mmCIF file of C-alpha atoms in Angstrom:
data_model
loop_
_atom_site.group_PDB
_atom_site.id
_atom_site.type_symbol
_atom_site.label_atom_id
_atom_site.label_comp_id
_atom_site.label_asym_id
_atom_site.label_seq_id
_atom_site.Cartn_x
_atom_site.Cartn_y
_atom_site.Cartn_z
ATOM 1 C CA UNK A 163 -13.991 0.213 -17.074
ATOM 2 C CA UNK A 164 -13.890 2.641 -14.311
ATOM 3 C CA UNK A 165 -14.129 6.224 -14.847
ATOM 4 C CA UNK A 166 -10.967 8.141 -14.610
ATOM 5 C CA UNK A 167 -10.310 10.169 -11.314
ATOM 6 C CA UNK A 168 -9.405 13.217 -13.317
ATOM 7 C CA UNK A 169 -9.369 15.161 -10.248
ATOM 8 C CA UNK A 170 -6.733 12.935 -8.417
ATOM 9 C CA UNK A 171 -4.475 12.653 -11.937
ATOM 10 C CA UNK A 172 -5.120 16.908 -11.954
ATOM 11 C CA UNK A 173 -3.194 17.066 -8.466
ATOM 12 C CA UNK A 174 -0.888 14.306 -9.371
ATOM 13 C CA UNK A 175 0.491 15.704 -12.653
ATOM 14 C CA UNK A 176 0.455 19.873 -10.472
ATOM 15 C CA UNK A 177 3.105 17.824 -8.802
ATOM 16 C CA UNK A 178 5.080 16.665 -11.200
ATOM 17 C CA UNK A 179 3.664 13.589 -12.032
ATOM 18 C CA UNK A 180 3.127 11.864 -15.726
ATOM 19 C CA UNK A 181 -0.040 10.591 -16.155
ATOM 20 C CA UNK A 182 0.641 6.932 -17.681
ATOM 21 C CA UNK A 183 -3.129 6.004 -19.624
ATOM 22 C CA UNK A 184 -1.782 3.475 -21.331
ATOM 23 C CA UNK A 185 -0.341 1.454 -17.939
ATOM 24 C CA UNK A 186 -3.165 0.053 -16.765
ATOM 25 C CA UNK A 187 -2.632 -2.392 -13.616
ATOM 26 C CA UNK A 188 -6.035 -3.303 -12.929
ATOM 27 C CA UNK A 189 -9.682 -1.797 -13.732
ATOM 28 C CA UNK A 190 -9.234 0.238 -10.354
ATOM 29 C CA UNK A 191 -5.527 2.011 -10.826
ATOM 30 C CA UNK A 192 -4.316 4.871 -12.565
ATOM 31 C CA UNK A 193 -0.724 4.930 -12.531
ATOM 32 C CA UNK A 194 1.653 8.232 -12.543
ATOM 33 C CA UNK A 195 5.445 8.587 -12.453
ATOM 34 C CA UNK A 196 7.802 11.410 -12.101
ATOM 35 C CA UNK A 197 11.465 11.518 -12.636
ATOM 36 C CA UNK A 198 13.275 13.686 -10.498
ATOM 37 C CA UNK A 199 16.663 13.981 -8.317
ATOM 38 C CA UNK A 200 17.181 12.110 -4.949
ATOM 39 C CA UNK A 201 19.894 10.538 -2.553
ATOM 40 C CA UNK A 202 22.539 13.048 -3.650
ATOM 41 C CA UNK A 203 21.571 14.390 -6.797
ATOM 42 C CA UNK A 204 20.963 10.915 -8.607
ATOM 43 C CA UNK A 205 18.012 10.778 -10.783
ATOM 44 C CA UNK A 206 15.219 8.757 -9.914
ATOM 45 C CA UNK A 207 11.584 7.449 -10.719
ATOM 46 C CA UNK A 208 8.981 7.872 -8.124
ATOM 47 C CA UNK A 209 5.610 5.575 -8.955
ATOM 48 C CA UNK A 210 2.552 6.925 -7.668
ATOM 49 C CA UNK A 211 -0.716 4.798 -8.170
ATOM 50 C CA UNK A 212 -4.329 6.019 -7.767
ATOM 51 C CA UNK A 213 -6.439 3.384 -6.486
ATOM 52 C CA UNK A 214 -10.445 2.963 -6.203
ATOM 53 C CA UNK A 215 -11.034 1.608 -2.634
ATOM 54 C CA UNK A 216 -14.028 1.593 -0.681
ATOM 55 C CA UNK A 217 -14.081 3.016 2.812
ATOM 56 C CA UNK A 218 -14.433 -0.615 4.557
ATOM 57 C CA UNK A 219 -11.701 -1.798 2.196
ATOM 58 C CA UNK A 220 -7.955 -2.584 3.580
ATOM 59 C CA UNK A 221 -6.047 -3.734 0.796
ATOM 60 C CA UNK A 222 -2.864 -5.529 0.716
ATOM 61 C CA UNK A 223 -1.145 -2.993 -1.081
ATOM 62 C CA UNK A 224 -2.105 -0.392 2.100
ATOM 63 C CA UNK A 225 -1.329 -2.787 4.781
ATOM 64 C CA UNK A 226 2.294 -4.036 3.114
ATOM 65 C CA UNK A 227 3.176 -0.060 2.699
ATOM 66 C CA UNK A 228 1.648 0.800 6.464
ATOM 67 C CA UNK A 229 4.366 -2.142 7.792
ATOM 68 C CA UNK A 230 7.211 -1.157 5.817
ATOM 69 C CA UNK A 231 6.762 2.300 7.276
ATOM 70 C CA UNK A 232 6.950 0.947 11.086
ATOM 71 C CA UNK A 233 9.399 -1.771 10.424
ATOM 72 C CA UNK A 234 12.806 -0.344 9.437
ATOM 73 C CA UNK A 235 14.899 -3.557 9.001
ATOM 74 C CA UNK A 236 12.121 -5.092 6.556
ATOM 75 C CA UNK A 237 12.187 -1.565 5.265
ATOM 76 C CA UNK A 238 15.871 -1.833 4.101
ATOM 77 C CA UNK A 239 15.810 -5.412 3.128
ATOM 78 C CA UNK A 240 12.716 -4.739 0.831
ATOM 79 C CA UNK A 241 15.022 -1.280 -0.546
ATOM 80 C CA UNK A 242 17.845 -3.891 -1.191
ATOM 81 C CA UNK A 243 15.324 -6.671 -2.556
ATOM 82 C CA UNK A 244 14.551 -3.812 -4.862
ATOM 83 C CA UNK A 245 17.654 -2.610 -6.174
ATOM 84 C CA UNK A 246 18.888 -6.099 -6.766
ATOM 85 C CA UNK A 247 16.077 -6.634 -9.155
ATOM 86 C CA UNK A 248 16.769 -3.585 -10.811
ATOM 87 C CA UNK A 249 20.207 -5.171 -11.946
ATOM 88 C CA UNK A 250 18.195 -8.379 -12.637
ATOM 89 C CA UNK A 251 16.120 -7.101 -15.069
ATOM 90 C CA UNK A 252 18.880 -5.065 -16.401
ATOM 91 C CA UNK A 253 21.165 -8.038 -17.135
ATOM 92 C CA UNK A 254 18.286 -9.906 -19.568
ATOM 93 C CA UNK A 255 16.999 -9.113 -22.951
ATOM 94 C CA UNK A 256 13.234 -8.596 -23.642
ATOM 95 C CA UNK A 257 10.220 -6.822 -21.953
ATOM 96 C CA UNK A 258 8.951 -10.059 -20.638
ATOM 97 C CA UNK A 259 12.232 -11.531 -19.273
ATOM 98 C CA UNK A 260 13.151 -8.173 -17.903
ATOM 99 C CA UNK A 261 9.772 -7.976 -15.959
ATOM 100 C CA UNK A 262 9.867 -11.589 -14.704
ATOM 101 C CA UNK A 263 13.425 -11.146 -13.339
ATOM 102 C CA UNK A 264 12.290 -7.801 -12.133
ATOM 103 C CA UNK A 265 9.305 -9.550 -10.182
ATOM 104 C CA UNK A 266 10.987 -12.745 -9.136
ATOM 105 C CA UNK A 267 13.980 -11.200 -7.352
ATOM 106 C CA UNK A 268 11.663 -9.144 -5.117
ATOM 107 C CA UNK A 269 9.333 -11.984 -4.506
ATOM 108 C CA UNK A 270 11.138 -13.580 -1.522
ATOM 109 C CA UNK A 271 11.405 -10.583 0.627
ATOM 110 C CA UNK A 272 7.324 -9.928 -0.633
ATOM 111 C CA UNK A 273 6.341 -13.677 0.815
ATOM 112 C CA UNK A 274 8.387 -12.811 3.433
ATOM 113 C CA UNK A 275 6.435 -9.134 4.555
ATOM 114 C CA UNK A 276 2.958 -10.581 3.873
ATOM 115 C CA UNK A 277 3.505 -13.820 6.109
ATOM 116 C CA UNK A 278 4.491 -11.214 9.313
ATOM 117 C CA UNK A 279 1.498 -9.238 7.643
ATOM 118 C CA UNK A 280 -0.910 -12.283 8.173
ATOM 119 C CA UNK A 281 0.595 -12.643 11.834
ATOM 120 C CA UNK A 282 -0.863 -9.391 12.788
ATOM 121 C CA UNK A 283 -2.813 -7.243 10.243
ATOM 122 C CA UNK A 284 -2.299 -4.580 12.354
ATOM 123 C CA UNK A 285 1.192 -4.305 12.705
#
């Protein structure tokens, strides 16, 4: 198991952040959350992960966020994708069910990004 970046979860958590040791997404990510008021004084949870990637490295993670950023209408659609599954998993019983209906209601519009991704990796 990787090391922990305790210098990167020291800066995350000066911000705000929860460090979340026991949500492990892979041998390479530390994950981090922080609840806190946006869009007009609603409460919400902003993720951040910490991520062990080599200089030469261009993950799919980087290149999916780096299009969103430049492509507003795929932007939106993946925002709606989003809070759709929100309701999804909201509307079933369980951990498991709630994650699954989480994950396959944003699926589509994720298929969708990473085919224009594959296009033109530089996008």
């Amino acid at each position: 198991m990787e090391e922990e970046p305790t210098q990167l979860i020291d800066l995350g958590e000066q911000a705000g952040y929860d460090y979340r040791h026991h949500v492990r997404l892979s041998q390479q990510r530390w994950f981090l959350d922080r609840l806190d008021f946006a869009d007009g004084g609603q409460w919400r949870i902003f993720h951040l992960h910490i991520m062990n990637v080599q200089p030469d490295e261009k993950l799919a993670e980087i290149l999916f966020r780096d299009f969103l950023c430049s492509h507003q209408d795929y932007c939106r659609r993946y925002e709606e994708a989003k809070l759709l599954a929100v309701r999804a998993a909201a509307a079933v019983k369980g951990k498991q069910a709630k994650k699954e209906a989480y994950m396959s209601t944003k699926d589509p519009i994720i298929r969708e990004i990473m085919k224009e991704i594959a296009k033109d990796p530089t996008n």
